[in-house]
Amino acid sequence: MVALFAAALAWLLWPFFTPDMTAYLIPWLETIRERGVTEAFERPFSNYMPSYLYLLALVSPLTAWFDPMSVIKLLSVAGTIALALAMHRLLGALGVARRAHWAALVVALPSVAFNALLLGQCDAIYVAACVMAVAMAVERRHIAMFIWCGVAVAFKAQAILVAPFFLAIAIQRRVPLVEWFAAPAALLALMAPALLAGWPPADLATVYFRQAGTFGNDIARNAPNIWSLAGMIAPEFAPRLFGLALASALGAAAWFIAKMQIVRLDNVGLVGMAALAALLTAGLLPRMHERYFLLADMLIFAFAVARGTRPAFALAGLVQIGSFAAISGYLGLGAPMVAIGALCMIAATWIAARPLAVPNANDNPPTGRNPRPAVLRPGFRYDIEQRLSFRGSGE
């Protein structure tokens, strides 16, 4: 059924293209074809990191049989398959039964399918690397975790949206600082081929800074977050909130890292916290786009599958609706859809954050053989564990 649904979506969406396809992706592929792989990388021809361009070069011979747009979308489909395999790995680390069936479902999720089959974007590739990094965090393989983090950043800067989670894990578990350098080492390793071909180091070092200024002073671009709502309500004033947005995101990240040091979570709860990190940063950082919640989509999906409760699946559905509504707004359905997406995503973020915002009434019970039971504050009802079951057995 999943295969049939995915095939139907491909048949429906494949002929369509977006402005990004004609303005960026197809010209990059044509540059590689015209110059040849070696000569193409001698000088900058893209505002993406070279990692994605390597893959474009790898599939460029397919243009002898397919049109350029189809070749680019085929690469995006391959990235989606990689994402499904990464989800299978993460669900395996969480001990989920029938994980192959759940991982296959990833390719049919609306936000994933539209990203590959319509937009032709490579977001699934960096999200797959982030999902693998979370799997390594669950298994306590910290060097591998940092390597996958470096790979993710090498494809897309949006990988840093989940950075507070990995930083919190590294601090909480006292991971040796030398192991942290596995992330920049992986990033540099992927940059090396372009550097050796002649790509200027200064250009590589500033790619993401130049990307940030692509759309001028817009505080958000169809992103399902609070700043898109602000832009709808006060379009002239909203760009002035850039500093507030940045400070809010940094403050939320610091709060998240600090709270992660004192909560007790099982492995499934850890994945929920990784999803929360992506929701917080994408929800509060300025200049976010509609596609930047794909990572949160996947992590909250893995959390819901592993937890297996109705509230967890409801939370995952809320995030998926929010993400897809924003994409629909970008595709022409306008600001109302983006606003609906923003409201869904804000509600999902609040629900996911409650295990951190409302901790146990007694996180540090007295020591001894028979510690006194926790006494709840008057009027305080703690039912997060029953409703969302984020908290574990105290691993």
Coordinates of C-alpha atoms in Angstrom, one line a residue:
M1 CA 0.0 0.0 0.0
V2 CA 2.8 2.4 0.8
A3 CA 4.5 1.6 -2.5
L4 CA 1.3 2.2 -4.4
F5 CA 0.6 5.4 -2.6
A6 CA 4.2 6.7 -3.2
A7 CA 3.9 5.7 -6.9
A8 CA 0.6 7.6 -7.2
L9 CA 2.2 10.7 -5.6
A10 CA 5.2 10.4 -8.0
W11 CA 2.9 10.2 -11.0
L12 CA 0.9 13.2 -9.8
L13 CA 3.8 15.5 -8.7
W14 CA 6.7 14.6 -11.0
P15 CA 5.8 16.9 -14.0
F16 CA 5.6 20.0 -11.8
F17 CA 8.6 22.2 -10.8
T18 CA 9.3 25.2 -8.6
P19 CA 11.3 28.4 -9.1
D20 CA 14.2 26.8 -7.2
M21 CA 14.5 24.1 -9.8
T22 CA 14.9 26.6 -12.7
A23 CA 16.9 29.2 -10.8
Y24 CA 19.4 27.0 -9.0
L25 CA 19.2 23.2 -9.3
I26 CA 19.0 22.8 -13.1
P27 CA 21.7 25.4 -13.8
W28 CA 24.1 23.7 -11.4
L29 CA 23.6 20.4 -13.1
E30 CA 24.1 22.0 -16.5
T31 CA 27.3 23.6 -15.3
I32 CA 28.7 20.2 -14.3
R33 CA 27.7 18.7 -17.6
E34 CA 29.2 21.5 -19.6
R35 CA 32.5 21.9 -17.7
G36 CA 33.1 18.4 -16.7
V37 CA 33.4 17.3 -13.1
T38 CA 37.0 18.3 -12.4
E39 CA 36.8 21.7 -14.1
A40 CA 33.4 22.5 -12.6
F41 CA 34.8 22.4 -9.0
E42 CA 37.7 24.6 -9.8
R43 CA 35.6 27.7 -9.0
P44 CA 32.3 28.3 -7.2
F45 CA 29.1 27.9 -9.2
S46 CA 26.5 27.3 -6.4
N47 CA 25.4 28.7 -3.1
Y48 CA 25.3 25.1 -1.7
M49 CA 28.1 23.3 0.0
P50 CA 29.9 20.9 -2.4
S51 CA 28.6 17.7 -0.8
Y52 CA 25.3 17.9 -2.6
L53 CA 27.1 19.0 -5.8
Y54 CA 29.2 15.8 -5.6
L55 CA 26.0 13.8 -5.8
L56 CA 24.8 15.9 -8.7
A57 CA 28.0 15.1 -10.5
L58 CA 27.5 11.5 -9.8
V59 CA 24.1 11.4 -11.4
S60 CA 24.9 13.8 -14.2
P61 CA 25.5 11.0 -16.7
L62 CA 21.8 10.1 -16.4
T63 CA 21.0 13.2 -18.4
A64 CA 21.7 11.1 -21.5
W65 CA 18.4 9.3 -20.8
F66 CA 16.4 11.7 -18.7
D67 CA 15.7 15.4 -18.6
P68 CA 17.6 17.5 -16.0
M69 CA 14.6 17.9 -13.7
S70 CA 14.0 14.2 -13.6
V71 CA 17.6 13.5 -12.8
I72 CA 17.5 16.0 -9.9
K73 CA 14.3 14.4 -8.6
L74 CA 15.7 10.9 -8.9
L75 CA 18.6 12.1 -6.7
S76 CA 16.0 13.4 -4.2
V77 CA 14.2 10.1 -4.2
A78 CA 17.5 8.4 -3.5
G79 CA 17.9 10.7 -0.5
T80 CA 14.4 9.8 0.7
I81 CA 15.4 6.1 0.5
A82 CA 18.4 6.9 2.6
L83 CA 16.1 8.7 5.1
A84 CA 13.9 5.6 5.3
L85 CA 17.0 3.4 6.0
A86 CA 18.2 5.8 8.7
M87 CA 14.8 5.7 10.3
H88 CA 15.0 1.9 10.2
R89 CA 18.3 2.2 12.1
L90 CA 17.0 4.5 14.7
L91 CA 13.9 2.4 15.3
G92 CA 16.2 -0.6 15.6
A93 CA 18.2 1.2 18.3
L94 CA 14.9 1.8 20.1
G95 CA 13.9 -1.9 19.9
V96 CA 10.8 -1.3 17.8
A97 CA 9.1 -4.3 16.3
R98 CA 8.1 -4.3 12.6
R99 CA 10.5 -1.4 12.1
A100 CA 10.8 -2.1 8.4
H101 CA 7.1 -1.4 7.9
W102 CA 7.3 1.9 9.9
A103 CA 10.5 3.0 8.1
A104 CA 8.9 2.3 4.7
L105 CA 6.0 4.6 5.7
V106 CA 8.4 7.5 5.8
V107 CA 8.5 7.8 2.0
A108 CA 4.7 8.4 1.9
L109 CA 4.5 11.1 4.6
P110 CA 3.3 14.3 2.8
S111 CA 6.2 16.5 4.0
V112 CA 8.8 14.0 2.8
A113 CA 7.0 13.1 -0.5
F114 CA 6.5 16.7 -1.5
N115 CA 10.1 17.6 -0.7
A116 CA 11.4 15.0 -3.1
L117 CA 8.8 14.5 -5.7
L118 CA 7.6 18.1 -6.2
L119 CA 10.4 20.4 -4.9
G120 CA 13.3 18.1 -5.8
Q121 CA 15.2 19.2 -2.7
C122 CA 17.9 17.4 -0.9
D123 CA 16.7 17.9 2.6
A124 CA 16.1 14.2 3.1
I125 CA 19.9 13.7 2.9
Y126 CA 20.9 15.9 5.8
V127 CA 17.9 14.7 7.8
A128 CA 19.0 11.1 7.3
A129 CA 22.4 12.0 8.7
C130 CA 20.8 13.7 11.7
V131 CA 18.6 10.7 12.3
M132 CA 21.7 8.5 12.2
A133 CA 23.4 10.8 14.7
V134 CA 20.4 10.5 17.1
A135 CA 20.6 6.7 16.7
M136 CA 24.2 6.8 17.7
A137 CA 23.4 9.0 20.7
V138 CA 20.8 6.4 21.8
E139 CA 23.5 3.7 21.5
R140 CA 26.1 5.8 23.3
R141 CA 28.5 5.7 20.3
H142 CA 29.6 9.3 20.6
I143 CA 32.3 9.4 18.0
A144 CA 29.9 8.1 15.4
M145 CA 27.3 10.5 16.7
F146 CA 29.6 13.5 16.0
I147 CA 30.7 12.1 12.7
W148 CA 27.1 12.0 11.5
C149 CA 26.6 15.5 12.8
G150 CA 29.5 16.7 10.6
V151 CA 28.1 14.9 7.6
A152 CA 24.7 16.5 8.2
V153 CA 26.2 20.0 8.4
A154 CA 28.2 19.3 5.2
F155 CA 24.9 19.0 3.3
K156 CA 22.7 21.6 4.9
A157 CA 23.2 24.3 7.6
Q158 CA 19.7 23.3 8.9
A159 CA 21.4 20.4 10.7
I160 CA 22.3 22.8 13.5
L161 CA 18.7 23.0 14.4
V162 CA 19.1 19.8 16.5
A163 CA 22.6 20.9 17.8
P164 CA 21.3 21.7 21.4
F165 CA 20.3 18.1 21.8
F166 CA 23.8 16.8 20.9
L167 CA 25.5 19.4 23.0
A168 CA 23.3 18.5 26.0
I169 CA 24.1 14.8 25.5
A170 CA 27.8 15.5 25.3
I171 CA 27.7 17.6 28.5
Q172 CA 25.5 15.3 30.4
R173 CA 27.5 12.2 29.6
R174 CA 30.8 14.0 30.0
V175 CA 32.0 13.0 26.5
P176 CA 35.7 13.7 26.2
L177 CA 36.3 16.9 24.3
V178 CA 38.6 15.2 21.9
E179 CA 35.7 13.2 20.6
W180 CA 33.8 16.4 19.8
F181 CA 36.3 17.1 17.0
A182 CA 34.9 14.2 15.0
A183 CA 32.2 16.6 13.7
P184 CA 34.5 19.2 12.2
A185 CA 36.8 16.5 10.9
A186 CA 33.9 14.9 9.0
L187 CA 32.9 18.2 7.6
L188 CA 36.4 19.0 6.4
A189 CA 36.8 15.6 4.9
L190 CA 33.7 16.2 2.7
M191 CA 35.0 19.7 1.8
A192 CA 38.5 18.3 0.8
P193 CA 37.7 17.2 -2.8
A194 CA 36.4 20.7 -3.7
L195 CA 39.3 22.4 -2.0
L196 CA 41.8 20.1 -3.9
A197 CA 40.0 20.9 -7.2
G198 CA 40.6 24.6 -6.6
W199 CA 37.4 25.9 -4.8
P200 CA 38.5 28.9 -2.7
P201 CA 38.5 28.1 1.0
A202 CA 37.1 31.6 1.8
D203 CA 34.0 30.9 -0.4
L204 CA 33.4 27.5 1.3
A205 CA 33.7 29.1 4.8
T206 CA 31.0 31.8 4.0
V207 CA 28.5 29.7 2.0
Y208 CA 26.0 29.5 4.8
F209 CA 26.4 33.2 5.7
R210 CA 25.5 34.2 2.1
Q211 CA 22.6 31.8 2.1
A212 CA 21.2 33.6 5.2
G213 CA 21.0 36.9 3.2
T214 CA 19.3 35.4 0.1
F215 CA 15.8 36.7 0.9
G216 CA 16.7 40.2 2.3
N217 CA 15.1 41.3 5.5
D218 CA 12.2 38.8 5.7
I219 CA 12.0 37.5 9.3
A220 CA 10.4 34.2 8.0
R221 CA 9.7 32.6 4.6
N222 CA 6.5 30.6 5.0
A223 CA 7.9 28.9 8.1
P224 CA 5.2 27.6 10.5
N225 CA 6.4 29.6 13.4
I226 CA 5.6 32.6 15.5
W227 CA 7.6 35.0 13.3
S228 CA 5.5 34.2 10.2
L229 CA 2.5 35.1 12.3
A230 CA 4.2 38.4 13.3
G231 CA 4.9 39.0 9.6
M232 CA 1.3 38.6 8.7
I233 CA 0.1 40.9 11.5
A234 CA 2.7 43.6 11.1
P235 CA 4.6 43.1 7.9
E236 CA 6.5 46.5 8.1
F237 CA 7.5 46.1 11.8
A238 CA 8.3 42.3 11.8
P239 CA 11.8 42.6 10.3
R240 CA 12.8 44.7 13.2
L241 CA 12.2 41.7 15.5
F242 CA 15.3 39.9 14.1
G243 CA 17.4 40.5 17.2
L244 CA 14.6 39.4 19.5
A245 CA 14.1 36.3 17.4
L246 CA 17.8 35.4 17.6
A247 CA 18.0 36.1 21.3
S248 CA 14.8 34.0 22.0
A249 CA 16.3 31.0 20.0
L250 CA 19.6 31.2 21.9
G251 CA 17.8 31.6 25.2
A252 CA 15.6 28.6 24.5
A253 CA 18.6 26.5 23.4
A254 CA 20.4 27.4 26.6
W255 CA 17.3 26.5 28.7
F256 CA 17.0 23.2 26.9
I257 CA 20.6 22.2 27.4
A258 CA 20.4 23.2 31.1
K259 CA 17.2 21.2 31.7
M260 CA 18.5 18.2 29.9
Q261 CA 21.2 17.9 32.6
I262 CA 18.6 17.2 35.3
V263 CA 15.8 15.2 33.7
R264 CA 15.8 11.4 33.6
L265 CA 14.7 9.9 30.2
D266 CA 14.6 6.5 28.6
N267 CA 15.9 6.0 25.1
V268 CA 12.5 6.9 23.5
G269 CA 12.3 10.0 25.6
L270 CA 15.7 11.0 24.3
V271 CA 14.4 10.9 20.8
G272 CA 11.5 13.1 21.9
M273 CA 13.9 15.6 23.3
A274 CA 15.8 15.6 20.0
A275 CA 12.6 16.4 18.2
L276 CA 11.9 19.2 20.8
A277 CA 15.3 20.7 20.1
A278 CA 14.5 20.9 16.4
L279 CA 11.0 22.4 17.1
L280 CA 12.4 25.0 19.5
T281 CA 15.2 26.3 17.2
A282 CA 13.2 26.2 14.0
G283 CA 10.3 27.8 15.8
L284 CA 12.3 30.7 17.2
L285 CA 15.2 31.4 14.9
P286 CA 14.6 34.1 12.2
R287 CA 14.6 33.5 8.5
M288 CA 13.4 30.0 8.7
H289 CA 11.6 28.4 5.6
E290 CA 8.7 26.1 5.2
R291 CA 11.0 23.1 4.7
Y292 CA 13.0 23.6 7.9
F293 CA 10.7 21.5 10.1
L294 CA 11.3 18.2 8.2
L295 CA 13.9 17.1 10.8
A296 CA 11.4 17.7 13.6
D297 CA 8.8 15.7 11.5
M298 CA 11.1 12.7 11.3
L299 CA 12.2 12.7 14.9
I300 CA 8.7 13.1 16.4
F301 CA 7.6 10.3 14.0
A302 CA 10.2 8.0 15.4
F303 CA 9.3 9.0 19.0
A304 CA 5.6 8.2 18.3
V305 CA 6.3 4.9 16.7
A306 CA 8.6 3.8 19.5
R307 CA 6.3 5.1 22.3
G308 CA 3.2 3.6 20.7
T309 CA 0.6 5.7 22.5
R310 CA -2.2 7.6 21.1
P311 CA -1.1 11.0 22.5
A312 CA 2.4 10.5 21.0
F313 CA 0.8 9.7 17.5
A314 CA -1.5 12.7 17.9
L315 CA 1.6 14.9 18.6
A316 CA 3.4 13.5 15.5
G317 CA 0.2 14.2 13.5
L318 CA 0.1 17.8 14.7
V319 CA 3.7 18.3 13.6
Q320 CA 3.1 16.7 10.3
I321 CA 0.0 18.9 9.6
G322 CA 1.9 22.0 10.6
S323 CA 4.8 21.2 8.3
F324 CA 2.7 20.2 5.3
A325 CA 0.4 23.2 5.8
A326 CA 3.4 25.5 5.5
I327 CA 4.6 23.8 2.3
S328 CA 1.1 24.2 0.9
G329 CA 1.3 27.9 1.6
Y330 CA 4.5 28.1 -0.2
L331 CA 3.0 26.2 -3.2
G332 CA 0.3 28.9 -3.6
L333 CA -2.4 28.3 -1.0
G334 CA -1.2 31.5 0.7
A335 CA -0.8 32.9 4.2
P336 CA -3.9 31.2 5.8
M337 CA -2.3 27.8 5.3
V338 CA 1.0 29.1 6.8
A339 CA -0.9 30.5 9.8
I340 CA -2.6 27.1 10.3
G341 CA 0.7 25.4 10.2
A342 CA 2.2 27.9 12.6
L343 CA -0.6 27.3 15.2
C344 CA -0.2 23.6 14.9
M345 CA 3.6 23.7 15.3
I346 CA 3.4 26.1 18.3
A347 CA 0.9 23.9 20.0
A348 CA 3.1 20.8 19.3
T349 CA 6.2 22.5 20.6
W350 CA 4.4 23.4 23.9
I351 CA 3.2 19.8 24.3
A352 CA 6.6 18.4 23.6
A353 CA 8.3 20.9 26.0
R354 CA 6.1 20.2 29.0
P355 CA 8.2 17.3 30.3
L356 CA 11.1 19.9 30.7
A357 CA 8.9 22.8 31.6
V358 CA 7.0 20.9 34.3
P359 CA 9.4 18.4 35.9
N360 CA 8.6 16.0 38.6
A361 CA 7.7 17.6 41.9
N362 CA 10.6 15.7 43.6
D363 CA 13.4 15.1 41.1
N364 CA 15.9 14.4 43.9
P365 CA 14.2 12.1 46.5
P366 CA 15.9 11.6 49.9
T367 CA 18.5 8.8 50.0
G368 CA 17.9 5.7 52.1
R369 CA 16.1 2.4 51.9
N370 CA 12.6 3.9 52.2
P371 CA 12.6 7.4 50.8
R372 CA 9.5 9.5 51.4
P373 CA 7.1 9.7 48.4
A374 CA 7.1 12.8 46.4
V375 CA 4.6 15.4 47.7
L376 CA 2.8 17.3 45.0
R377 CA 2.2 21.0 45.4
P378 CA -1.4 21.9 46.2
G379 CA -3.4 22.1 43.0
F380 CA -0.6 20.6 40.9
R381 CA -1.5 17.6 38.8
Y382 CA 1.4 15.8 37.2
D383 CA 0.1 13.6 34.4
I384 CA 2.7 14.1 31.7
E385 CA 4.0 10.5 32.2
Q386 CA 0.5 9.1 31.7
R387 CA -0.4 11.2 28.7
L388 CA 2.8 11.4 26.7
S389 CA 5.2 9.0 28.6
F390 CA 8.3 11.0 27.8
R391 CA 9.9 10.1 31.0
G392 CA 11.5 6.7 31.5
S393 CA 12.7 4.4 34.2
G394 CA 15.5 6.6 35.3
E395 CA 18.3 5.3 33.1

